[in-house]
């Protein structure tokens, strides 16, 4: 009896008019919501959130959402500035001087105190 009702429900005699397609909503319709959340599928759980010692792809994927670096690699594996507007290596190759981008703020909203940072190489 159930099978007969199921077959009959699929065989409607009338034809339905094609439904008009709705335009997709815009991906971004204003400023980001404060306190909102990011949901992302990964291949596994992150083992730690310290980028320098993370050894798995999932940890790096999460850390990339949390931290910014002075430099990063582009698609062609060339170094580009992320927080650094420019950088200069000293003649003896022992010191790198970074010029930070303008308008950089800490996570609490306070402006960065120093316009430059130096990092001696090891």
mmCIF file of C-alpha atoms in Angstrom:
data_model
loop_
_atom_site.group_PDB
_atom_site.id
_atom_site.type_symbol
_atom_site.label_atom_id
_atom_site.label_comp_id
_atom_site.label_asym_id
_atom_site.label_seq_id
_atom_site.Cartn_x
_atom_site.Cartn_y
_atom_site.Cartn_z
ATOM 1 C CA UNK A 1 0.000 0.000 0.000
ATOM 2 C CA UNK A 2 2.846 2.405 0.888
ATOM 3 C CA UNK A 3 4.643 1.613 -2.370
ATOM 4 C CA UNK A 4 1.510 2.344 -4.419
ATOM 5 C CA UNK A 5 0.988 5.683 -2.673
ATOM 6 C CA UNK A 6 4.641 6.556 -3.210
ATOM 7 C CA UNK A 7 4.402 5.755 -6.943
ATOM 8 C CA UNK A 8 1.190 7.733 -7.315
ATOM 9 C CA UNK A 9 2.616 10.753 -5.512
ATOM 10 C CA UNK A 10 5.461 10.905 -8.023
ATOM 11 C CA UNK A 11 3.119 10.802 -11.037
ATOM 12 C CA UNK A 12 1.356 14.128 -10.971
ATOM 13 C CA UNK A 13 -0.696 14.901 -14.028
ATOM 14 C CA UNK A 14 -0.011 18.630 -14.225
ATOM 15 C CA UNK A 15 3.117 20.366 -15.385
ATOM 16 C CA UNK A 16 4.651 23.021 -13.243
ATOM 17 C CA UNK A 17 5.956 26.286 -14.604
ATOM 18 C CA UNK A 18 9.726 26.707 -14.409
ATOM 19 C CA UNK A 19 10.744 28.636 -11.323
ATOM 20 C CA UNK A 20 12.695 31.846 -11.930
ATOM 21 C CA UNK A 21 16.283 31.669 -10.721
ATOM 22 C CA UNK A 22 17.105 34.017 -7.883
ATOM 23 C CA UNK A 23 20.344 35.933 -7.897
ATOM 24 C CA UNK A 24 22.902 34.723 -5.381
ATOM 25 C CA UNK A 25 23.194 36.980 -2.345
ATOM 26 C CA UNK A 26 26.361 39.072 -2.203
ATOM 27 C CA UNK A 27 29.244 37.435 -0.359
ATOM 28 C CA UNK A 28 30.016 40.581 1.628
ATOM 29 C CA UNK A 29 27.234 42.993 2.460
ATOM 30 C CA UNK A 30 28.865 45.302 4.965
ATOM 31 C CA UNK A 31 31.600 45.354 7.563
ATOM 32 C CA UNK A 32 32.532 42.128 9.328
ATOM 33 C CA UNK A 33 30.488 41.333 12.403
ATOM 34 C CA UNK A 34 32.407 41.773 15.643
ATOM 35 C CA UNK A 35 32.515 38.508 17.550
ATOM 36 C CA UNK A 36 31.287 36.464 14.620
ATOM 37 C CA UNK A 37 32.822 33.078 13.886
ATOM 38 C CA UNK A 38 34.672 31.426 11.041
ATOM 39 C CA UNK A 39 33.680 27.861 10.198
ATOM 40 C CA UNK A 40 36.111 25.935 8.023
ATOM 41 C CA UNK A 41 36.520 22.256 7.147
ATOM 42 C CA UNK A 42 40.002 20.814 7.598
ATOM 43 C CA UNK A 43 41.629 17.451 7.110
ATOM 44 C CA UNK A 44 42.214 17.033 10.840
ATOM 45 C CA UNK A 45 42.490 18.724 14.207
ATOM 46 C CA UNK A 46 45.242 21.236 14.858
ATOM 47 C CA UNK A 47 47.871 19.798 17.193
ATOM 48 C CA UNK A 48 49.150 23.213 18.340
ATOM 49 C CA UNK A 49 48.752 26.895 17.559
ATOM 50 C CA UNK A 50 52.425 27.913 17.557
ATOM 51 C CA UNK A 51 53.335 28.412 13.882
ATOM 52 C CA UNK A 52 57.085 27.926 14.360
ATOM 53 C CA UNK A 53 56.714 24.405 15.734
ATOM 54 C CA UNK A 54 53.542 23.301 13.954
ATOM 55 C CA UNK A 55 54.311 20.243 11.874
ATOM 56 C CA UNK A 56 50.929 19.466 10.357
ATOM 57 C CA UNK A 57 48.804 21.195 7.727
ATOM 58 C CA UNK A 58 45.797 21.620 10.021
ATOM 59 C CA UNK A 59 47.820 23.539 12.616
ATOM 60 C CA UNK A 60 49.265 25.809 9.922
ATOM 61 C CA UNK A 61 45.811 26.447 8.483
ATOM 62 C CA UNK A 62 44.464 27.562 11.872
ATOM 63 C CA UNK A 63 47.593 29.578 12.729
ATOM 64 C CA UNK A 64 47.310 31.429 9.396
ATOM 65 C CA UNK A 65 43.924 32.715 10.585
ATOM 66 C CA UNK A 66 45.346 33.845 13.953
ATOM 67 C CA UNK A 67 48.759 35.366 13.286
ATOM 68 C CA UNK A 68 50.330 37.802 10.861
ATOM 69 C CA UNK A 69 53.994 37.746 10.016
ATOM 70 C CA UNK A 70 56.485 40.361 8.825
ATOM 71 C CA UNK A 71 56.937 38.471 5.539
ATOM 72 C CA UNK A 72 55.074 35.761 3.678
ATOM 73 C CA UNK A 73 55.440 33.784 0.463
ATOM 74 C CA UNK A 74 53.280 34.507 -2.567
ATOM 75 C CA UNK A 75 52.057 31.876 -5.060
ATOM 76 C CA UNK A 76 55.430 31.896 -6.862
ATOM 77 C CA UNK A 77 57.289 31.464 -3.519
ATOM 78 C CA UNK A 78 58.668 35.016 -3.569
ATOM 79 C CA UNK A 79 58.912 36.833 -0.247
ATOM 80 C CA UNK A 80 56.392 39.650 0.064
ATOM 81 C CA UNK A 81 55.562 41.905 2.974
ATOM 82 C CA UNK A 82 52.605 41.069 5.170
ATOM 83 C CA UNK A 83 53.194 43.457 8.086
ATOM 84 C CA UNK A 84 56.413 44.855 6.606
ATOM 85 C CA UNK A 85 56.164 47.612 4.023
ATOM 86 C CA UNK A 86 59.862 47.159 3.181
ATOM 87 C CA UNK A 87 63.013 45.572 4.565
ATOM 88 C CA UNK A 88 66.767 46.006 4.187
ATOM 89 C CA UNK A 89 69.583 43.539 4.857
ATOM 90 C CA UNK A 90 72.806 45.052 6.234
ATOM 91 C CA UNK A 91 76.077 44.818 4.291
ATOM 92 C CA UNK A 92 77.410 42.139 6.672
ATOM 93 C CA UNK A 93 74.143 40.108 6.324
ATOM 94 C CA UNK A 94 73.679 40.052 10.097
ATOM 95 C CA UNK A 95 70.827 42.515 10.545
ATOM 96 C CA UNK A 96 67.515 42.914 8.783
ATOM 97 C CA UNK A 97 65.679 46.219 9.264
ATOM 98 C CA UNK A 98 61.933 46.150 8.668
ATOM 99 C CA UNK A 99 59.723 49.158 8.013
ATOM 100 C CA UNK A 100 56.220 48.331 9.179
ATOM 101 C CA UNK A 101 53.094 49.252 7.281
ATOM 102 C CA UNK A 102 51.262 52.316 8.554
ATOM 103 C CA UNK A 103 48.157 51.799 10.640
ATOM 104 C CA UNK A 104 49.146 48.484 12.208
ATOM 105 C CA UNK A 105 47.376 47.887 15.526
ATOM 106 C CA UNK A 106 47.695 45.253 18.226
ATOM 107 C CA UNK A 107 44.775 42.886 18.759
ATOM 108 C CA UNK A 108 43.474 45.166 21.534
ATOM 109 C CA UNK A 109 43.214 48.076 19.074
ATOM 110 C CA UNK A 110 46.215 50.044 20.347
ATOM 111 C CA UNK A 111 48.599 51.364 17.665
ATOM 112 C CA UNK A 112 51.985 49.747 17.255
ATOM 113 C CA UNK A 113 54.531 51.821 19.225
ATOM 114 C CA UNK A 114 57.576 51.493 16.973
ATOM 115 C CA UNK A 115 57.672 52.416 13.281
ATOM 116 C CA UNK A 116 60.616 50.034 12.624
ATOM 117 C CA UNK A 117 61.976 46.796 14.013
ATOM 118 C CA UNK A 118 65.413 45.232 13.631
ATOM 119 C CA UNK A 119 66.173 41.552 13.814
ATOM 120 C CA UNK A 120 69.744 40.241 14.011
ATOM 121 C CA UNK A 121 70.226 36.994 12.118
ATOM 122 C CA UNK A 122 71.497 33.939 13.943
#
